[in-house]
mmCIF file with all atom_site columns, C-alpha atoms in Angstrom:
data_model
loop_
_atom_site.group_PDB
_atom_site.id
_atom_site.type_symbol
_atom_site.label_atom_id
_atom_site.label_alt_id
_atom_site.label_comp_id
_atom_site.label_asym_id
_atom_site.label_entity_id
_atom_site.label_seq_id
_atom_site.pdbx_PDB_ins_code
_atom_site.Cartn_x
_atom_site.Cartn_y
_atom_site.Cartn_z
_atom_site.occupancy
_atom_site.B_iso_or_equiv
_atom_site.pdbx_formal_charge
_atom_site.auth_seq_id
_atom_site.auth_comp_id
_atom_site.auth_asym_id
_atom_site.auth_atom_id
_atom_site.pdbx_PDB_model_num
ATOM 1   C CA . UNK K 1 1  ? -8.451  -5.863  -18.258 1.00 69.00 ? 659 UNK K CA 1
ATOM 2   C CA . UNK K 1 2  ? -5.259  -7.167  -16.701 1.00 85.00 ? 660 UNK K CA 1
ATOM 3   C CA . UNK K 1 3  ? -5.382  -6.862  -12.900 1.00 85.00 ? 661 UNK K CA 1
ATOM 4   C CA . UNK K 1 4  ? -2.044  -5.117  -12.569 1.00 83.00 ? 662 UNK K CA 1
ATOM 5   C CA . UNK K 1 5  ? -2.792  -2.560  -15.283 1.00 88.00 ? 663 UNK K CA 1
ATOM 6   C CA . UNK K 1 6  ? -6.179  -1.914  -13.660 1.00 90.00 ? 664 UNK K CA 1
ATOM 7   C CA . UNK K 1 7  ? -4.498  -1.473  -10.275 1.00 86.00 ? 665 UNK K CA 1
ATOM 8   C CA . UNK K 1 8  ? -1.889  0.864   -11.724 1.00 86.00 ? 666 UNK K CA 1
ATOM 9   C CA . UNK K 1 9  ? -4.501  3.034   -13.525 1.00 91.00 ? 667 UNK K CA 1
ATOM 10  C CA . UNK K 1 10 ? -6.669  3.125   -10.373 1.00 90.00 ? 668 UNK K CA 1
ATOM 11  C CA . UNK K 1 11 ? -3.599  3.936   -8.293  1.00 86.00 ? 669 UNK K CA 1
ATOM 12  C CA . UNK K 1 12 ? -2.430  6.716   -10.603 1.00 89.00 ? 670 UNK K CA 1
ATOM 13  C CA . UNK K 1 13 ? -5.898  8.329   -10.539 1.00 91.00 ? 671 UNK K CA 1
ATOM 14  C CA . UNK K 1 14 ? -6.362  8.237   -6.758  1.00 87.00 ? 672 UNK K CA 1
ATOM 15  C CA . UNK K 1 15 ? -2.724  9.348   -6.260  1.00 84.00 ? 673 UNK K CA 1
ATOM 16  C CA . UNK K 1 16 ? -2.927  12.347  -8.569  1.00 89.00 ? 674 UNK K CA 1
ATOM 17  C CA . UNK K 1 17 ? -6.445  13.323  -7.473  1.00 89.00 ? 675 UNK K CA 1
ATOM 18  C CA . UNK K 1 18 ? -5.201  15.559  -4.670  1.00 88.00 ? 676 UNK K CA 1
ATOM 19  C CA . UNK K 1 19 ? -2.731  17.398  -6.933  1.00 91.00 ? 677 UNK K CA 1
ATOM 20  C CA . UNK K 1 20 ? -5.359  19.823  -8.371  1.00 91.00 ? 678 UNK K CA 1
ATOM 21  C CA . UNK K 1 21 ? -6.412  20.514  -4.771  1.00 89.00 ? 679 UNK K CA 1
ATOM 22  C CA . UNK K 1 22 ? -2.801  21.172  -3.784  1.00 92.00 ? 680 UNK K CA 1
ATOM 23  C CA . UNK K 1 23 ? -2.266  23.495  -6.789  1.00 92.00 ? 681 UNK K CA 1
ATOM 24  C CA . UNK K 1 24 ? -5.494  25.368  -5.970  1.00 90.00 ? 682 UNK K CA 1
ATOM 25  C CA . UNK K 1 25 ? -4.419  25.861  -2.354  1.00 91.00 ? 683 UNK K CA 1
ATOM 26  C CA . UNK K 1 26 ? -0.889  26.996  -3.290  1.00 92.00 ? 684 UNK K CA 1
ATOM 27  C CA . UNK K 1 27 ? -2.253  29.408  -5.895  1.00 93.00 ? 685 UNK K CA 1
ATOM 28  C CA . UNK K 1 28 ? -5.050  30.887  -3.769  1.00 90.00 ? 686 UNK K CA 1
ATOM 29  C CA . UNK K 1 29 ? -3.338  30.607  -0.377  1.00 91.00 ? 687 UNK K CA 1
ATOM 30  C CA . UNK K 1 30 ? -6.725  29.831  1.124   1.00 88.00 ? 688 UNK K CA 1
ATOM 31  C CA . UNK K 1 31 ? -7.673  26.723  3.084   1.00 89.00 ? 689 UNK K CA 1
ATOM 32  C CA . UNK K 1 32 ? -10.838 27.936  4.822   1.00 88.00 ? 690 UNK K CA 1
ATOM 33  C CA . UNK K 1 33 ? -13.098 25.263  3.332   1.00 86.00 ? 691 UNK K CA 1
ATOM 34  C CA . UNK K 1 34 ? -10.715 22.343  3.722   1.00 89.00 ? 692 UNK K CA 1
ATOM 35  C CA . UNK K 1 35 ? -11.186 20.022  6.679   1.00 90.00 ? 693 UNK K CA 1
ATOM 36  C CA . UNK K 1 36 ? -8.093  19.405  8.819   1.00 93.00 ? 694 UNK K CA 1
ATOM 37  C CA . UNK K 1 37 ? -9.676  16.262  10.312  1.00 93.00 ? 695 UNK K CA 1
ATOM 38  C CA . UNK K 1 38 ? -10.125 14.919  6.768   1.00 91.00 ? 696 UNK K CA 1
ATOM 39  C CA . UNK K 1 39 ? -6.424  15.419  6.033   1.00 93.00 ? 697 UNK K CA 1
ATOM 40  C CA . UNK K 1 40 ? -5.274  13.754  9.263   1.00 96.00 ? 698 UNK K CA 1
ATOM 41  C CA . UNK K 1 41 ? -7.532  10.706  8.876   1.00 95.00 ? 699 UNK K CA 1
ATOM 42  C CA . UNK K 1 42 ? -6.637  10.406  5.184   1.00 92.00 ? 700 UNK K CA 1
ATOM 43  C CA . UNK K 1 43 ? -2.876  10.469  5.825   1.00 95.00 ? 701 UNK K CA 1
ATOM 44  C CA . UNK K 1 44 ? -3.235  7.804   8.565   1.00 96.00 ? 702 UNK K CA 1
ATOM 45  C CA . UNK K 1 45 ? -5.378  5.590   6.316   1.00 93.00 ? 703 UNK K CA 1
ATOM 46  C CA . UNK K 1 46 ? -3.126  5.950   3.267   1.00 93.00 ? 704 UNK K CA 1
ATOM 47  C CA . UNK K 1 47 ? -0.087  5.044   5.389   1.00 96.00 ? 705 UNK K CA 1
ATOM 48  C CA . UNK K 1 48 ? -1.823  1.857   6.527   1.00 94.00 ? 706 UNK K CA 1
ATOM 49  C CA . UNK K 1 49 ? -2.612  1.018   2.869   1.00 91.00 ? 707 UNK K CA 1
ATOM 50  C CA . UNK K 1 50 ? 1.129   1.262   2.135   1.00 95.00 ? 708 UNK K CA 1
ATOM 51  C CA . UNK K 1 51 ? 1.748   -1.225  4.946   1.00 95.00 ? 709 UNK K CA 1
ATOM 52  C CA . UNK K 1 52 ? -1.057  -3.480  3.602   1.00 92.00 ? 710 UNK K CA 1
ATOM 53  C CA . UNK K 1 53 ? 0.531   -3.305  0.139   1.00 92.00 ? 711 UNK K CA 1
ATOM 54  C CA . UNK K 1 54 ? 3.872   -4.470  1.540   1.00 95.00 ? 712 UNK K CA 1
ATOM 55  C CA . UNK K 1 55 ? 2.209   -7.384  3.361   1.00 93.00 ? 713 UNK K CA 1
ATOM 56  C CA . UNK K 1 56 ? 0.327   -8.441  0.223   1.00 90.00 ? 714 UNK K CA 1
ATOM 57  C CA . UNK K 1 57 ? 3.311   -7.620  -1.997  1.00 91.00 ? 715 UNK K CA 1
ATOM 58  C CA . UNK K 1 58 ? 1.113   -5.607  -4.357  1.00 87.00 ? 716 UNK K CA 1
ATOM 59  C CA . UNK K 1 59 ? 3.147   -2.890  -6.020  1.00 88.00 ? 717 UNK K CA 1
ATOM 60  C CA . UNK K 1 60 ? 0.194   -0.784  -7.334  1.00 84.00 ? 718 UNK K CA 1
ATOM 61  C CA . UNK K 1 61 ? -1.120  -0.430  -3.775  1.00 86.00 ? 719 UNK K CA 1
ATOM 62  C CA . UNK K 1 62 ? 2.291   0.449   -2.315  1.00 93.00 ? 720 UNK K CA 1
ATOM 63  C CA . UNK K 1 63 ? 3.269   3.024   -4.952  1.00 91.00 ? 721 UNK K CA 1
ATOM 64  C CA . UNK K 1 64 ? -0.069  4.803   -5.323  1.00 89.00 ? 722 UNK K CA 1
ATOM 65  C CA . UNK K 1 65 ? -0.658  5.145   -1.600  1.00 91.00 ? 723 UNK K CA 1
ATOM 66  C CA . UNK K 1 66 ? 2.922   6.189   -0.836  1.00 94.00 ? 724 UNK K CA 1
ATOM 67  C CA . UNK K 1 67 ? 2.623   8.933   -3.461  1.00 92.00 ? 725 UNK K CA 1
ATOM 68  C CA . UNK K 1 68 ? -0.771  9.994   -2.069  1.00 92.00 ? 726 UNK K CA 1
ATOM 69  C CA . UNK K 1 69 ? 0.752   10.237  1.433   1.00 95.00 ? 727 UNK K CA 1
ATOM 70  C CA . UNK K 1 70 ? 3.374   12.667  0.082   1.00 94.00 ? 728 UNK K CA 1
ATOM 71  C CA . UNK K 1 71 ? 0.779   14.837  -1.702  1.00 93.00 ? 729 UNK K CA 1
ATOM 72  C CA . UNK K 1 72 ? -1.452  14.963  1.373   1.00 93.00 ? 730 UNK K CA 1
ATOM 73  C CA . UNK K 1 73 ? 1.433   15.799  3.703   1.00 96.00 ? 731 UNK K CA 1
ATOM 74  C CA . UNK K 1 74 ? 2.223   18.723  1.345   1.00 95.00 ? 732 UNK K CA 1
ATOM 75  C CA . UNK K 1 75 ? -1.429  19.755  1.603   1.00 93.00 ? 733 UNK K CA 1
ATOM 76  C CA . UNK K 1 76 ? -1.224  19.519  5.409   1.00 95.00 ? 734 UNK K CA 1
ATOM 77  C CA . UNK K 1 77 ? 1.889   21.750  5.403   1.00 95.00 ? 735 UNK K CA 1
ATOM 78  C CA . UNK K 1 78 ? 0.017   24.291  3.221   1.00 94.00 ? 736 UNK K CA 1
ATOM 79  C CA . UNK K 1 79 ? -2.932  24.083  5.600   1.00 93.00 ? 737 UNK K CA 1
ATOM 80  C CA . UNK K 1 80 ? -0.672  24.976  8.532   1.00 94.00 ? 738 UNK K CA 1
ATOM 81  C CA . UNK K 1 81 ? 0.928   27.838  6.563   1.00 93.00 ? 739 UNK K CA 1
ATOM 82  C CA . UNK K 1 82 ? -2.237  29.408  5.172   1.00 92.00 ? 740 UNK K CA 1
ATOM 83  C CA . UNK K 1 83 ? -4.902  28.924  7.822   1.00 88.00 ? 741 UNK K CA 1
ATOM 84  C CA . UNK K 1 84 ? -6.148  32.040  9.521   1.00 76.00 ? 742 UNK K CA 1
ATOM 85  C CA . UNK K 1 85 ? -5.741  31.465  13.217  1.00 60.00 ? 743 UNK K CA 1
ATOM 86  C CA . UNK J 2 1  ? -0.841  -7.544  12.296  1.00 68.00 ? 410 UNK J CA 1
ATOM 87  C CA . UNK J 2 2  ? -3.211  -9.764  10.345  1.00 85.00 ? 411 UNK J CA 1
ATOM 88  C CA . UNK J 2 3  ? -3.429  -8.642  6.711   1.00 85.00 ? 412 UNK J CA 1
ATOM 89  C CA . UNK J 2 4  ? -7.207  -8.520  6.591   1.00 83.00 ? 413 UNK J CA 1
ATOM 90  C CA . UNK J 2 5  ? -7.541  -6.540  9.823   1.00 88.00 ? 414 UNK J CA 1
ATOM 91  C CA . UNK J 2 6  ? -4.870  -4.142  8.548   1.00 90.00 ? 415 UNK J CA 1
ATOM 92  C CA . UNK J 2 7  ? -6.751  -3.777  5.258   1.00 86.00 ? 416 UNK J CA 1
ATOM 93  C CA . UNK J 2 8  ? -10.042 -3.196  7.038   1.00 86.00 ? 417 UNK J CA 1
ATOM 94  C CA . UNK J 2 9  ? -8.581  -0.550  9.381   1.00 91.00 ? 418 UNK J CA 1
ATOM 95  C CA . UNK J 2 10 ? -6.836  1.174   6.442   1.00 90.00 ? 419 UNK J CA 1
ATOM 96  C CA . UNK J 2 11 ? -10.051 0.972   4.430   1.00 86.00 ? 420 UNK J CA 1
ATOM 97  C CA . UNK J 2 12 ? -12.211 2.364   7.222   1.00 89.00 ? 421 UNK J CA 1
ATOM 98  C CA . UNK J 2 13 ? -9.825  5.317   7.684   1.00 91.00 ? 422 UNK J CA 1
ATOM 99  C CA . UNK J 2 14 ? -9.578  6.253   3.995   1.00 87.00 ? 423 UNK J CA 1
ATOM 100 C CA . UNK J 2 15 ? -13.337 5.728   3.564   1.00 84.00 ? 424 UNK J CA 1
ATOM 101 C CA . UNK J 2 16 ? -14.376 7.916   6.472   1.00 89.00 ? 425 UNK J CA 1
ATOM 102 C CA . UNK J 2 17 ? -11.716 10.564  5.779   1.00 89.00 ? 426 UNK J CA 1
ATOM 103 C CA . UNK J 2 18 ? -13.985 12.555  3.460   1.00 88.00 ? 427 UNK J CA 1
ATOM 104 C CA . UNK J 2 19 ? -16.890 12.571  5.947   1.00 91.00 ? 428 UNK J CA 1
ATOM 105 C CA . UNK J 2 20 ? -15.523 15.525  8.010   1.00 91.00 ? 429 UNK J CA 1
ATOM 106 C CA . UNK J 2 21 ? -15.066 17.376  4.700   1.00 89.00 ? 430 UNK J CA 1
ATOM 107 C CA . UNK J 2 22 ? -18.650 16.556  3.692   1.00 92.00 ? 431 UNK J CA 1
ATOM 108 C CA . UNK J 2 23 ? -20.012 17.694  7.094   1.00 92.00 ? 432 UNK J CA 1
ATOM 109 C CA . UNK J 2 24 ? -17.986 20.933  6.861   1.00 90.00 ? 433 UNK J CA 1
ATOM 110 C CA . UNK J 2 25 ? -19.361 21.650  3.388   1.00 91.00 ? 434 UNK J CA 1
ATOM 111 C CA . UNK J 2 26 ? -22.969 20.870  4.358   1.00 92.00 ? 435 UNK J CA 1
ATOM 112 C CA . UNK J 2 27 ? -22.694 23.018  7.492   1.00 93.00 ? 436 UNK J CA 1
ATOM 113 C CA . UNK J 2 28 ? -20.958 26.008  5.880   1.00 90.00 ? 437 UNK J CA 1
ATOM 114 C CA . UNK J 2 29 ? -22.533 25.732  2.412   1.00 91.00 ? 438 UNK J CA 1
ATOM 115 C CA . UNK J 2 30 ? -19.222 26.872  0.974   1.00 88.00 ? 439 UNK J CA 1
ATOM 116 C CA . UNK J 2 31 ? -17.097 25.005  -1.572  1.00 89.00 ? 440 UNK J CA 1
ATOM 117 C CA . UNK J 2 32 ? -14.892 27.838  -2.828  1.00 88.00 ? 441 UNK J CA 1
ATOM 118 C CA . UNK J 2 33 ? -11.605 26.205  -1.838  1.00 86.00 ? 442 UNK J CA 1
ATOM 119 C CA . UNK J 2 34 ? -12.470 22.684  -2.976  1.00 89.00 ? 443 UNK J CA 1
ATOM 120 C CA . UNK J 2 35 ? -11.159 21.513  -6.319  1.00 90.00 ? 444 UNK J CA 1
ATOM 121 C CA . UNK J 2 36 ? -13.758 20.060  -8.718  1.00 93.00 ? 445 UNK J CA 1
ATOM 122 C CA . UNK J 2 37 ? -11.014 18.360  -10.752 1.00 93.00 ? 446 UNK J CA 1
ATOM 123 C CA . UNK J 2 38 ? -9.839  16.636  -7.566  1.00 91.00 ? 447 UNK J CA 1
ATOM 124 C CA . UNK J 2 39 ? -13.348 15.273  -6.943  1.00 93.00 ? 448 UNK J CA 1
ATOM 125 C CA . UNK J 2 40 ? -13.789 13.996  -10.506 1.00 96.00 ? 449 UNK J CA 1
ATOM 126 C CA . UNK J 2 41 ? -10.399 12.261  -10.663 1.00 95.00 ? 450 UNK J CA 1
ATOM 127 C CA . UNK J 2 42 ? -10.886 10.821  -7.180  1.00 92.00 ? 451 UNK J CA 1
ATOM 128 C CA . UNK J 2 43 ? -14.310 9.340   -7.981  1.00 95.00 ? 452 UNK J CA 1
ATOM 129 C CA . UNK J 2 44 ? -12.944 7.770   -11.195 1.00 96.00 ? 453 UNK J CA 1
ATOM 130 C CA . UNK J 2 45 ? -9.949  6.316   -9.390  1.00 93.00 ? 454 UNK J CA 1
ATOM 131 C CA . UNK J 2 46 ? -11.945 4.969   -6.447  1.00 93.00 ? 455 UNK J CA 1
ATOM 132 C CA . UNK J 2 47 ? -14.373 3.287   -8.857  1.00 96.00 ? 456 UNK J CA 1
ATOM 133 C CA . UNK J 2 48 ? -11.470 1.527   -10.569 1.00 94.00 ? 457 UNK J CA 1
ATOM 134 C CA . UNK J 2 49 ? -10.212 0.368   -7.141  1.00 91.00 ? 458 UNK J CA 1
ATOM 135 C CA . UNK J 2 50 ? -13.624 -1.244  -6.563  1.00 95.00 ? 459 UNK J CA 1
ATOM 136 C CA . UNK J 2 51 ? -13.222 -3.075  -9.871  1.00 95.00 ? 460 UNK J CA 1
ATOM 137 C CA . UNK J 2 52 ? -9.652  -4.086  -8.896  1.00 92.00 ? 461 UNK J CA 1
ATOM 138 C CA . UNK J 2 53 ? -10.981 -5.381  -5.559  1.00 92.00 ? 462 UNK J CA 1
ATOM 139 C CA . UNK J 2 54 ? -13.514 -7.577  -7.361  1.00 95.00 ? 463 UNK J CA 1
ATOM 140 C CA . UNK J 2 55 ? -10.820 -8.978  -9.661  1.00 93.00 ? 464 UNK J CA 1
ATOM 141 C CA . UNK J 2 56 ? -8.510  -9.732  -6.730  1.00 90.00 ? 465 UNK J CA 1
ATOM 142 C CA . UNK J 2 57 ? -11.444 -10.808 -4.542  1.00 91.00 ? 466 UNK J CA 1
ATOM 143 C CA . UNK J 2 58 ? -10.248 -8.598  -1.700  1.00 87.00 ? 467 UNK J CA 1
ATOM 144 C CA . UNK J 2 59 ? -13.178 -7.491  0.405   1.00 88.00 ? 468 UNK J CA 1
ATOM 145 C CA . UNK J 2 60 ? -11.409 -4.643  2.302   1.00 84.00 ? 469 UNK J CA 1
ATOM 146 C CA . UNK J 2 61 ? -10.566 -2.988  -1.037  1.00 86.00 ? 470 UNK J CA 1
ATOM 147 C CA . UNK J 2 62 ? -14.090 -3.412  -2.449  1.00 93.00 ? 471 UNK J CA 1
ATOM 148 C CA . UNK J 2 63 ? -15.961 -2.176  0.636   1.00 90.00 ? 472 UNK J CA 1
ATOM 149 C CA . UNK J 2 64 ? -13.739 0.763   1.542   1.00 89.00 ? 473 UNK J CA 1
ATOM 150 C CA . UNK J 2 65 ? -13.554 2.134   -1.993  1.00 91.00 ? 474 UNK J CA 1
ATOM 151 C CA . UNK J 2 66 ? -17.262 1.619   -2.705  1.00 94.00 ? 475 UNK J CA 1
ATOM 152 C CA . UNK J 2 67 ? -18.078 3.570   0.463   1.00 92.00 ? 476 UNK J CA 1
ATOM 153 C CA . UNK J 2 68 ? -15.590 6.296   -0.489  1.00 92.00 ? 477 UNK J CA 1
ATOM 154 C CA . UNK J 2 69 ? -17.228 6.579   -3.932  1.00 95.00 ? 478 UNK J CA 1
ATOM 155 C CA . UNK J 2 70 ? -20.578 7.245   -2.227  1.00 94.00 ? 479 UNK J CA 1
ATOM 156 C CA . UNK J 2 71 ? -19.137 9.901   0.102   1.00 93.00 ? 480 UNK J CA 1
ATOM 157 C CA . UNK J 2 72 ? -17.351 11.665  -2.756  1.00 93.00 ? 481 UNK J CA 1
ATOM 158 C CA . UNK J 2 73 ? -20.427 11.606  -4.991  1.00 96.00 ? 482 UNK J CA 1
ATOM 159 C CA . UNK J 2 74 ? -22.303 13.292  -2.102  1.00 95.00 ? 483 UNK J CA 1
ATOM 160 C CA . UNK J 2 75 ? -19.519 15.868  -1.951  1.00 93.00 ? 484 UNK J CA 1
ATOM 161 C CA . UNK J 2 76 ? -19.797 16.380  -5.719  1.00 95.00 ? 485 UNK J CA 1
ATOM 162 C CA . UNK J 2 77 ? -23.566 16.951  -5.397  1.00 95.00 ? 486 UNK J CA 1
ATOM 163 C CA . UNK J 2 78 ? -22.897 19.511  -2.626  1.00 94.00 ? 487 UNK J CA 1
ATOM 164 C CA . UNK J 2 79 ? -20.297 21.154  -4.841  1.00 93.00 ? 488 UNK J CA 1
ATOM 165 C CA . UNK J 2 80 ? -22.869 21.553  -7.617  1.00 94.00 ? 489 UNK J CA 1
ATOM 166 C CA . UNK J 2 81 ? -25.463 22.904  -5.165  1.00 93.00 ? 490 UNK J CA 1
ATOM 167 C CA . UNK J 2 82 ? -23.271 25.382  -3.294  1.00 92.00 ? 491 UNK J CA 1
ATOM 168 C CA . UNK J 2 83 ? -20.792 26.719  -5.846  1.00 88.00 ? 492 UNK J CA 1
ATOM 169 C CA . UNK J 2 84 ? -21.124 30.348  -6.775  1.00 76.00 ? 493 UNK J CA 1
ATOM 170 C CA . UNK J 2 85 ? -21.451 30.436  -10.514 1.00 60.00 ? 494 UNK J CA 1
#
């Protein structure tokens, strides 16, 4: 398979993977079993992948990780809204 | 920053990000708020990233995604064990 197509398919899958989680959280308004540390580390790591993508000039890496950062920041906002303190 | 170091740091962060989630699930034996669809899409996507890494011969991409596949498969096994059917 062509490298770029492979990268784009891989990128689309890992980018959209958190969307079902986000929908579930918005629908159920419950974040008890989700780890805040996971979200914080993930957002930091994904942001560095965006930077890596720019350095390597690889569009699949930039786009997929930038999108994943947005989804995970939305999940973080939901976490803050719905957690029981 | 050197590209490879950046890639390794990014890879380490995204790889270890699911570990706190895995620990939380193992400790609390509760997966109610975790999305199965998220796990399945994520594992597929991460596996394609490993393939992409091999094609591009980029070690940070191969190692970090292969490790993340392992962590997420563990999470999937926990999901199967602990879900209330």
